[in-house]
mmCIF file of C-alpha atoms in Angstrom:
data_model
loop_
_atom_site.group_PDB
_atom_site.id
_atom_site.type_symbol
_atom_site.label_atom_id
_atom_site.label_comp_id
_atom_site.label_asym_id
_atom_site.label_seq_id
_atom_site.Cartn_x
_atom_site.Cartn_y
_atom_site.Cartn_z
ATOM 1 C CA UNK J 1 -33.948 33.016 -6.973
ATOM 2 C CA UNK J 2 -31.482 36.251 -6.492
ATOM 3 C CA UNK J 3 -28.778 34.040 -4.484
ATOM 4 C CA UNK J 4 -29.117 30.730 -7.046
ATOM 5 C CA UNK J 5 -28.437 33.409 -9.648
ATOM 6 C CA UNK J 6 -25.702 35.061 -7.722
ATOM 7 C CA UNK J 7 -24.129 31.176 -7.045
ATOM 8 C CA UNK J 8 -24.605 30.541 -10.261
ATOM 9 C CA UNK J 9 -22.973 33.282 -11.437
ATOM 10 C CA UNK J 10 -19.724 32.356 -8.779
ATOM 11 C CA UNK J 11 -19.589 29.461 -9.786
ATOM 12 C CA UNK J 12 -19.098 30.562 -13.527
ATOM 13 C CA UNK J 13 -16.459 33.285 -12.637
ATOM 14 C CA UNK J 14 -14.748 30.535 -10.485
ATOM 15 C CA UNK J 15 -14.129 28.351 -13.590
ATOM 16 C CA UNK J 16 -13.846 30.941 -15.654
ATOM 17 C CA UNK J 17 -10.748 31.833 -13.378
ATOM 18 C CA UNK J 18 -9.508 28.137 -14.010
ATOM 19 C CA UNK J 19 -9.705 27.999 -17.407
ATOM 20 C CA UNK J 20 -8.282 31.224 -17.955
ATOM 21 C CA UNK J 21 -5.015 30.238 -15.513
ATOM 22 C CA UNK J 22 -4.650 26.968 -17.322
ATOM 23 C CA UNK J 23 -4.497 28.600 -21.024
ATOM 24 C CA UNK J 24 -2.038 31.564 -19.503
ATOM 25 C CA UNK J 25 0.308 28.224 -18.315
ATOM 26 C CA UNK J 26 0.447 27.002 -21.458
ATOM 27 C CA UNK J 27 1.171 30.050 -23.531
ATOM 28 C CA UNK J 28 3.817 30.661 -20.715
ATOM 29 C CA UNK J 29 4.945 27.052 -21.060
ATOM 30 C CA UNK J 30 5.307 27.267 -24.905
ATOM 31 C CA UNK J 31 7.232 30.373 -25.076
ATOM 32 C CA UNK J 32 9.944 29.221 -22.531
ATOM 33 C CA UNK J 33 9.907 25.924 -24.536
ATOM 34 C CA UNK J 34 12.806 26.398 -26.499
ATOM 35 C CA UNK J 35 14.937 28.768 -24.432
ATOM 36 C CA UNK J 36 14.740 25.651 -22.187
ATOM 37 C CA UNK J 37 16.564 23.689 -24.725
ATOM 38 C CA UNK J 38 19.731 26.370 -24.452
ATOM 39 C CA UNK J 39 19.964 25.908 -20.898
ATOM 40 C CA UNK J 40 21.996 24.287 -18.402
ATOM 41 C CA UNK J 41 20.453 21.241 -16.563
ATOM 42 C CA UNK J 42 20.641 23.167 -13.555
ATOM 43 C CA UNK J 43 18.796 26.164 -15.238
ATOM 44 C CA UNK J 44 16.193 24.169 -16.500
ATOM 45 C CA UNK J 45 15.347 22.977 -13.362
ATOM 46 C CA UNK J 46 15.790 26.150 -11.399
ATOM 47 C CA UNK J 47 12.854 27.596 -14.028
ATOM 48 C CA UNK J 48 10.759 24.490 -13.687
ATOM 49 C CA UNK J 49 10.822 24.875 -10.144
ATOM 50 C CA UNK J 50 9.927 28.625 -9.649
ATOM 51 C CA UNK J 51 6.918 28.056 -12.354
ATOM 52 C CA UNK J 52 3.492 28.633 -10.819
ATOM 53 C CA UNK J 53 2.407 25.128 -11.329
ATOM 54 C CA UNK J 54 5.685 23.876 -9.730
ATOM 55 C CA UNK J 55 4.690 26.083 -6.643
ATOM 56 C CA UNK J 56 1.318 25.419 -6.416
ATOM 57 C CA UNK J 57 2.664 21.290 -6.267
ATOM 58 C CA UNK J 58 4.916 22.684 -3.360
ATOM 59 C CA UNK J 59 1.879 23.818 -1.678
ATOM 60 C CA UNK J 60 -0.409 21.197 -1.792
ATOM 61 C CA UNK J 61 2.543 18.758 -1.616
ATOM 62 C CA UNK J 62 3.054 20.010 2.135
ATOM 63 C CA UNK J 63 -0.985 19.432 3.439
ATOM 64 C CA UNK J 64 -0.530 15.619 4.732
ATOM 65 C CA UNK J 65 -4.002 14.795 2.037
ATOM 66 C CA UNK J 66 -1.874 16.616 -0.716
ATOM 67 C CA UNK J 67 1.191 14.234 0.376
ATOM 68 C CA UNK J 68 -1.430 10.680 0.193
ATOM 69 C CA UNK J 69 -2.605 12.306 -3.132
ATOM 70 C CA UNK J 70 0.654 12.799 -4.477
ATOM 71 C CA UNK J 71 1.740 8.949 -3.473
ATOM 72 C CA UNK J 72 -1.611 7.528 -4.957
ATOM 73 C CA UNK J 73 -0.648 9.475 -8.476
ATOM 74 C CA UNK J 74 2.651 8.577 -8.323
ATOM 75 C CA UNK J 75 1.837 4.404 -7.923
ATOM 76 C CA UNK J 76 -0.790 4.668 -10.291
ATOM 77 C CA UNK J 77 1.610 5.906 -13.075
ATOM 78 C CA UNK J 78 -0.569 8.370 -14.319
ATOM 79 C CA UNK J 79 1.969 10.984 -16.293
ATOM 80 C CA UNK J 80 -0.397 14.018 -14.587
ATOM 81 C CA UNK J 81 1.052 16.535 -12.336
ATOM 82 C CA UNK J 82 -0.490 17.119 -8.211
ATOM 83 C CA UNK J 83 -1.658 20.638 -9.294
ATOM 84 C CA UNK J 84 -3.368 19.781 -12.259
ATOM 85 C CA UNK J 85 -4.997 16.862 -11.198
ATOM 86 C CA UNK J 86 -6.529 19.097 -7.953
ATOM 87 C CA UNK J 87 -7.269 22.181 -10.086
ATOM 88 C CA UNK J 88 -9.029 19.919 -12.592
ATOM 89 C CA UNK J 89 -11.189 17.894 -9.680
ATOM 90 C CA UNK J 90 -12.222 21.363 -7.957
ATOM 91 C CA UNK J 91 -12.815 22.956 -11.682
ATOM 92 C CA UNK J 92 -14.539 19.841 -12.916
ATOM 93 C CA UNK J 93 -16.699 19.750 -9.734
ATOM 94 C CA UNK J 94 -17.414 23.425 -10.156
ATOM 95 C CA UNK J 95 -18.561 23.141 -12.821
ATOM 96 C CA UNK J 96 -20.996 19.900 -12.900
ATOM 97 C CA UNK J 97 -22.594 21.772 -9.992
ATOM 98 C CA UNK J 98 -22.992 25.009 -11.967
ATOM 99 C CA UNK J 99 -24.614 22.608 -14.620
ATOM 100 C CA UNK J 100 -26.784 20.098 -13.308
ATOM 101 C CA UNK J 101 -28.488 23.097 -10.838
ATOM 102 C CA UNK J 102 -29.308 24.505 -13.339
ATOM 103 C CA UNK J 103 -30.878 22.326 -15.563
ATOM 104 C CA UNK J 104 -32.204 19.739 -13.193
ATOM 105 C CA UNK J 105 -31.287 21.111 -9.802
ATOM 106 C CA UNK J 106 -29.413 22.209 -7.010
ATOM 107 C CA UNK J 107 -29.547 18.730 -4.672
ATOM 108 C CA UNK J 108 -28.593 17.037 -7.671
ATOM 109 C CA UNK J 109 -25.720 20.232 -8.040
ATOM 110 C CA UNK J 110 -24.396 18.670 -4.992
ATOM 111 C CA UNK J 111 -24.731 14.802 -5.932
ATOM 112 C CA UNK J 112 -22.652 15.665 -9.361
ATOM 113 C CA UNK J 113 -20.038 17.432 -7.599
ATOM 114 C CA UNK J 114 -19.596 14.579 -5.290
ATOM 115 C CA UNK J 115 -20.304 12.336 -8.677
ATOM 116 C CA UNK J 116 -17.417 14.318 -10.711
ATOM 117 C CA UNK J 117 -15.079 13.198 -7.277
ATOM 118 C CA UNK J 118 -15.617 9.792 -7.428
ATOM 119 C CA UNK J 119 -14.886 9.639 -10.772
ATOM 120 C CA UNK J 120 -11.674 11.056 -10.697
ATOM 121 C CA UNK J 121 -10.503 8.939 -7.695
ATOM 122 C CA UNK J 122 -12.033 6.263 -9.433
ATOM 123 C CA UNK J 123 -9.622 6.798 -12.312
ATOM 124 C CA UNK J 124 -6.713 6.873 -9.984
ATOM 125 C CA UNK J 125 -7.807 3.529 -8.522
ATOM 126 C CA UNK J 126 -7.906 1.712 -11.980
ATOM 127 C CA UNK J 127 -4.729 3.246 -13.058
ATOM 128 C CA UNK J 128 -3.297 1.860 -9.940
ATOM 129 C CA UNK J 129 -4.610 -1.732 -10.293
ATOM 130 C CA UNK J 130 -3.507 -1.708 -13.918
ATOM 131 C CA UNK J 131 -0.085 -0.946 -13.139
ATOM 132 C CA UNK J 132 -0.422 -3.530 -10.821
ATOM 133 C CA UNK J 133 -1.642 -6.148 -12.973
ATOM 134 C CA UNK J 134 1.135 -5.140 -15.430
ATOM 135 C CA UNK J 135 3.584 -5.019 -13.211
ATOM 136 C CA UNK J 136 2.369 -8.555 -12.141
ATOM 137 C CA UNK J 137 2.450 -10.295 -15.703
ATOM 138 C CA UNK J 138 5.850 -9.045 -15.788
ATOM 139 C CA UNK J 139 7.394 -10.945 -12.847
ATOM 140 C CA UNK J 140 7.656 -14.587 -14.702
ATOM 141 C CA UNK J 141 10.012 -12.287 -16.808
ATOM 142 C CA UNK J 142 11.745 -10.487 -13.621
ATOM 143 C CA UNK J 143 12.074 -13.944 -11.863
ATOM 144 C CA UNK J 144 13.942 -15.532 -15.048
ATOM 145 C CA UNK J 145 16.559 -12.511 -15.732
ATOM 146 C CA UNK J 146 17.239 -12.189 -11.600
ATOM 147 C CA UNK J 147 18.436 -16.243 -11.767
ATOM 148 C CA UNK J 148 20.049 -15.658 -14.840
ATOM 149 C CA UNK J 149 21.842 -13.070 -13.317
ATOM 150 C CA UNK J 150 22.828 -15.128 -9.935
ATOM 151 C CA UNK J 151 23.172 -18.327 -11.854
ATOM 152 C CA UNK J 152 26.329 -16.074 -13.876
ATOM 153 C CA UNK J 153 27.670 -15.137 -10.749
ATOM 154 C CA UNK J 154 26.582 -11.598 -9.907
ATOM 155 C CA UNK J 155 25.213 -10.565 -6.619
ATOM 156 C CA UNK J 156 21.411 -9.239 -6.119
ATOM 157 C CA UNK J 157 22.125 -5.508 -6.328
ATOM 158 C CA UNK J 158 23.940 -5.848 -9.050
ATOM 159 C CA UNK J 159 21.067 -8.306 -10.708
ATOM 160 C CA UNK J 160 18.337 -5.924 -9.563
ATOM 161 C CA UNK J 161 20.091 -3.384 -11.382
ATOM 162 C CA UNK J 162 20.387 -5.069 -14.630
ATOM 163 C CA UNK J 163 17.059 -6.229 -14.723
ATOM 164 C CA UNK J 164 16.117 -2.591 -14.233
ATOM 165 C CA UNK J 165 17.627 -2.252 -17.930
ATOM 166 C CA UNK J 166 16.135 -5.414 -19.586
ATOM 167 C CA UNK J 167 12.728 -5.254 -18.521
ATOM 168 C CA UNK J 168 9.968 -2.618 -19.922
ATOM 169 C CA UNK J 169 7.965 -0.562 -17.547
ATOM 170 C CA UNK J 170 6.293 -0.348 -15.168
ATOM 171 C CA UNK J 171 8.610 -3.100 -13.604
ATOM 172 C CA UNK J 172 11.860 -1.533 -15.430
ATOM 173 C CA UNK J 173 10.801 1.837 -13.238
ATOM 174 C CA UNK J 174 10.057 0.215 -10.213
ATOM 175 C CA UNK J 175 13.236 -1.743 -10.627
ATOM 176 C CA UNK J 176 15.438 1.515 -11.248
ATOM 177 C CA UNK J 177 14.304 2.995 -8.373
ATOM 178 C CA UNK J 178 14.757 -0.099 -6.029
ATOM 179 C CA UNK J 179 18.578 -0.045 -7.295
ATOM 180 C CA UNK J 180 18.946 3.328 -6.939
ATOM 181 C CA UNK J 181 17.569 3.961 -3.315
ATOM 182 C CA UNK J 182 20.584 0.682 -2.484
ATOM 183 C CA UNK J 183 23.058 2.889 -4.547
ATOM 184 C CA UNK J 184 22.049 5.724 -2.456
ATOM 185 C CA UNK J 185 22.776 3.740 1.077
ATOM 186 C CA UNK J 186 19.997 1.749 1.498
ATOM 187 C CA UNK J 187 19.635 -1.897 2.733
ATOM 188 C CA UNK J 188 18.521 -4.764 -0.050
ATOM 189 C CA UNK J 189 15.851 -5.478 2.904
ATOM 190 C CA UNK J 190 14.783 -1.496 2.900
ATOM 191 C CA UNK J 191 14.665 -1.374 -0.718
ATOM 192 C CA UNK J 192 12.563 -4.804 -0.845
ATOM 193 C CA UNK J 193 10.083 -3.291 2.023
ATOM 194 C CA UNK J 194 9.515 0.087 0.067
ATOM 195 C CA UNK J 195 8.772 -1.899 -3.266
ATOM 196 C CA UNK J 196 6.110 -4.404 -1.728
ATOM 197 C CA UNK J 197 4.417 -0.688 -0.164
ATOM 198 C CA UNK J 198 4.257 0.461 -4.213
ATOM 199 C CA UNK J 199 3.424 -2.327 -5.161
ATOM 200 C CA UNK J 200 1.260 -4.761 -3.073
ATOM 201 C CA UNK J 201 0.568 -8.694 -4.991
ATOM 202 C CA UNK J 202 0.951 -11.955 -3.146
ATOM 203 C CA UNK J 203 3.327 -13.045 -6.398
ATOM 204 C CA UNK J 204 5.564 -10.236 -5.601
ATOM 205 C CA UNK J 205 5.206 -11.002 -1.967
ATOM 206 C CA UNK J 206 6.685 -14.536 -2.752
ATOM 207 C CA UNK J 207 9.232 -13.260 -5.192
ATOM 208 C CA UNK J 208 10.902 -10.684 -2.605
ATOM 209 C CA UNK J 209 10.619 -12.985 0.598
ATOM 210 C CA UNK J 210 12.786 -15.813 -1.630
ATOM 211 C CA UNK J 211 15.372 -12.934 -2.543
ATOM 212 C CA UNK J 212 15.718 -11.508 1.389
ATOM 213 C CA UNK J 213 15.645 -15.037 2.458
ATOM 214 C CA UNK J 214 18.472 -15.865 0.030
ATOM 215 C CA UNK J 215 20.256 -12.751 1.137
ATOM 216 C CA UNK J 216 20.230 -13.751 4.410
ATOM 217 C CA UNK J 217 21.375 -17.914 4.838
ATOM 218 C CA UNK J 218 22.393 -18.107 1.381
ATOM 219 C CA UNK J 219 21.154 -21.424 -0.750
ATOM 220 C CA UNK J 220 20.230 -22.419 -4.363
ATOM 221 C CA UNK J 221 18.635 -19.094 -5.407
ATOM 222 C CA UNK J 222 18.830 -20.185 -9.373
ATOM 223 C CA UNK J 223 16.746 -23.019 -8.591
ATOM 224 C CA UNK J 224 14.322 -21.718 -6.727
ATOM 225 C CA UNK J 225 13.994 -18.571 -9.246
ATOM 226 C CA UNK J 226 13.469 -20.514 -11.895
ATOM 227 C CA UNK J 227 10.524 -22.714 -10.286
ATOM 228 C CA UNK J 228 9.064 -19.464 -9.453
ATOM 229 C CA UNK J 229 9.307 -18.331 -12.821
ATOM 230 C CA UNK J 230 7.168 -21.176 -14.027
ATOM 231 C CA UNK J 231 4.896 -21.267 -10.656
ATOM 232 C CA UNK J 232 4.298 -17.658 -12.058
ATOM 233 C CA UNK J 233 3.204 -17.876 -15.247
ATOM 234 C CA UNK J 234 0.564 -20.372 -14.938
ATOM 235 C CA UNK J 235 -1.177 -17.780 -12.434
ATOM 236 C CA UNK J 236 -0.577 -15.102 -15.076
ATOM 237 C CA UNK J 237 -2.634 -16.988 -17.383
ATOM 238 C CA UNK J 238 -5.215 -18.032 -14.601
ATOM 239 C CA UNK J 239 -5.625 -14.492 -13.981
ATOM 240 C CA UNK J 240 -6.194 -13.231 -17.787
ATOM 241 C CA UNK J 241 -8.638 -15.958 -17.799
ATOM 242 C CA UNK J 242 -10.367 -14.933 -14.475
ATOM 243 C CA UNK J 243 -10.111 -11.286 -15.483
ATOM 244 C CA UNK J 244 -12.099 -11.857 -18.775
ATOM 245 C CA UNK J 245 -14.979 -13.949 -17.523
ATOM 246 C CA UNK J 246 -15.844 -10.935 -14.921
ATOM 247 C CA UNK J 247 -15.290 -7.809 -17.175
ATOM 248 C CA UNK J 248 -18.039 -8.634 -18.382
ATOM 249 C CA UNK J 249 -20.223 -7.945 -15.259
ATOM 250 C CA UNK J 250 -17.861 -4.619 -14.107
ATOM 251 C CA UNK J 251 -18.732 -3.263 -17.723
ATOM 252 C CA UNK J 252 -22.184 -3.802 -16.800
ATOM 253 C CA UNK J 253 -22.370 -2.213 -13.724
ATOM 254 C CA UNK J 254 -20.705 0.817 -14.945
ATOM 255 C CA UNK J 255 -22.704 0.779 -17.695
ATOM 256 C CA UNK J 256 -26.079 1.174 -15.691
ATOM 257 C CA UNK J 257 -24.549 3.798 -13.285
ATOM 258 C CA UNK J 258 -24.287 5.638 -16.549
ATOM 259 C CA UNK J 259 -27.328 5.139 -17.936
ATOM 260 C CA UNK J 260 -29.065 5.746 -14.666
ATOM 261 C CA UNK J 261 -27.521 9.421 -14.717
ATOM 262 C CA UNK J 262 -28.907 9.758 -18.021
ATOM 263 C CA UNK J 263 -32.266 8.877 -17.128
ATOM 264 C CA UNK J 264 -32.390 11.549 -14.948
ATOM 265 C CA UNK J 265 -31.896 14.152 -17.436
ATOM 266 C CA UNK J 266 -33.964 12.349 -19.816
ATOM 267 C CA UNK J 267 -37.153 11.987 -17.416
ATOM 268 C CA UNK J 268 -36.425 16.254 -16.677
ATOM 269 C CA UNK J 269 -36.575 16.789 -20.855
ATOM 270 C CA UNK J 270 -40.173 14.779 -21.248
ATOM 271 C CA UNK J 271 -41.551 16.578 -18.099
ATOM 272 C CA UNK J 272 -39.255 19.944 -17.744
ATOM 273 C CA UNK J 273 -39.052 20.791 -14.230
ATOM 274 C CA UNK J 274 -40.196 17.277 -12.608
ATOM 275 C CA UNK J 275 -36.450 17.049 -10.686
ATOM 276 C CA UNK J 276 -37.046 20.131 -9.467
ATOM 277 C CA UNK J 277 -40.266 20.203 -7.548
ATOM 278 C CA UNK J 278 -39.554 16.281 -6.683
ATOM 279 C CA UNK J 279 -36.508 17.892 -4.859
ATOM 280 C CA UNK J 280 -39.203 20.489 -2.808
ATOM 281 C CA UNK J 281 -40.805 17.512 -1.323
ATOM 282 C CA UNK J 282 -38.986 15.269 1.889
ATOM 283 C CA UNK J 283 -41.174 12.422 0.103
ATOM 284 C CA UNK J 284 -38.971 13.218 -3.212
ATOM 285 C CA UNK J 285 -36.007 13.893 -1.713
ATOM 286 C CA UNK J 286 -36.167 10.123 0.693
ATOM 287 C CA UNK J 287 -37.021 8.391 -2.755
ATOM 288 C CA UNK J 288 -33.739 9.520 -4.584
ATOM 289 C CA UNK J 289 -32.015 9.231 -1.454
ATOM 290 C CA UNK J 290 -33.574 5.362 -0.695
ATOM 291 C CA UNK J 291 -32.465 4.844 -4.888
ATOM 292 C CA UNK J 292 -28.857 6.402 -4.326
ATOM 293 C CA UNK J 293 -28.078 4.332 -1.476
ATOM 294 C CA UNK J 294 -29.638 1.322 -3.369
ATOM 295 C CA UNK J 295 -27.721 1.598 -6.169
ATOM 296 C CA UNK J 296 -24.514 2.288 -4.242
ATOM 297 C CA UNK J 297 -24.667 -0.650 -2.128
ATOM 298 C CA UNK J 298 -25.095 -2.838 -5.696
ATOM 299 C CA UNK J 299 -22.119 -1.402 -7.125
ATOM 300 C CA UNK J 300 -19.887 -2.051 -4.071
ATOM 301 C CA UNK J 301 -21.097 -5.570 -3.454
ATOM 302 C CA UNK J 302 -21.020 -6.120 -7.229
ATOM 303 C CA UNK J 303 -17.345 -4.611 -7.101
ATOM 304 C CA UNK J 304 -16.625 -7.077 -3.893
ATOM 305 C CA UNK J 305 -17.870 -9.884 -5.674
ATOM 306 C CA UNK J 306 -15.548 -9.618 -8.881
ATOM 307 C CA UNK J 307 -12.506 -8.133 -6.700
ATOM 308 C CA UNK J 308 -10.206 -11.697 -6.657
ATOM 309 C CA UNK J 309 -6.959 -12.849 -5.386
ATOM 310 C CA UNK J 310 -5.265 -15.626 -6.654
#
């Protein structure tokens, strides 16, 4: 019992450590608030840069998983910097294991740190898709301002560009910085490549291959826009409809994964201590091991089932 204590006691200091750092960034953060304002825009980002978070984003930034992480947060649009979101998963983990071993115990310690993972990455993933999705109801809208644009006479940069300024994000962002990597030197075709890499839909796929081929050998790009445009928004509105007959079964599943946590603890409060000597036993620890990989086979054949693409 000395070294649970002692990890225990780790684990506390560790997040202890964390939370600490966190509330000394913001009090540091809130003083240089408004001295910011009185600065230069080369100041301001001098001082943002040599901040601790700003370094610690460096650092991770330059590990080749910090540099994937760093992509997935930026396509999922979540406004969350590298270094928080990694501080918060190791803290967060920390944490749920310095919990859960002690109240039910430590195997499951190491099932809610792995649990407190997936549910951060699982965050990321949604954010990603619904950026997606939005980004995809938007392109009936993109399609009709891009022929506007060529049917007036101006070429596709310059029609990328303004759509950029019409439309609302995410598609306004993604937009921006198509017409901004073409300002910089890029190709059209570059520029079309990178977007369908942020953003991978077969409606996009469609949309970009008509522009490039347009580019290319020339032809009527206003008509072909504008069928598009309606070809577009009749799968927009076969997708909402598809979408809300099966949230229904993804709320369920999540729903029981939930519950099925809760159980745990609930079944430890009637009987204290029941988790703990089922975890002594290799006949306890096969049963929760046989019901983990159970129930984590039905959520990714229930997620298979529901995943679509129209």
């Amino acid at each position: 019992m000395t070294w649970q204590f002692a990890a225990i006691l780790g684990g506390l200091a560790v997040v202890l450590a964390l939370v600490l750092w966190a509330l000394w960034e913001f009090a540091v953060s809130a003083e240089q608030r408004r001295l910011i304002a009185s600065r230069s825009a080369l100041a301001e980002a001098e001082y943002r840069a040599s901040t601790p978070s700003a370094r610690l984003d460096a650092a991770i930034h330059r590990t080749q998983w910090g540099a994937r992480l760093h992509r997935r947060i930026t396509r999922s649009g979540a406004e969350i910097r590298l270094s928080t979101f990694v501080v918060g998963l190791t803290g967060g983990s920390l944490l749920a294991v310095v919990v859960v071993w002690q109240v039910l115990a430590p195997f499951f310690g190491l099932l809610a740190a792995a649990g407190v993972a997936f549910l951060f990455f699982s965050y990321l993933n949604r954010a990603q898709a619904k950026r997606r999705e939005e980004f995809t109801a938007q392109l009936p809208d993109l399609a009709r301002v891009l022929g506007n644009a060529t049917s007036a006479g101006l070429a596709l940069p310059t029609a990328v560009a303004m759509a950029a300024e019409e439309l609302d994000g995410p598609a306004g962002e993604e937009l921006g910085r198509m017409a901004e990597q073409m300002k910089l030197g890029a190709s059209f075709e570059e520029s079309v490549q990178d977007l369908r890499e942020r953003m991978p839909s077969r409606e996009l796929g469609v949309l970009l291959s008509t522009l490039v081929v347009s580019s290319r050998s020339g032809g009527s790009l206003v008509t072909a826009l504008r069928n598009i445009s309606t070809t577009l928004e009749n799968r927009k509105e076969t997708r909402r409809e598809v979408q809300t007959i099966l949230s229904e079964t993804t709320s369920t599943v999540w729903a029981l994964g939930f519950m099925s946590v809760g159980a745990l603890f609930l079944i430890n409060a009637i009987e204290p201590g029941i988790m703990r000597a089922m975890t002594t036993s290799a006949a306890g620890i096969a049963v929760l091991l046989v019901v983990a990989a159970l129930f984590t086979v039905g959520f990714t054949l229930v997620s298979r089932i529901t995943k679509f693409d129209l």
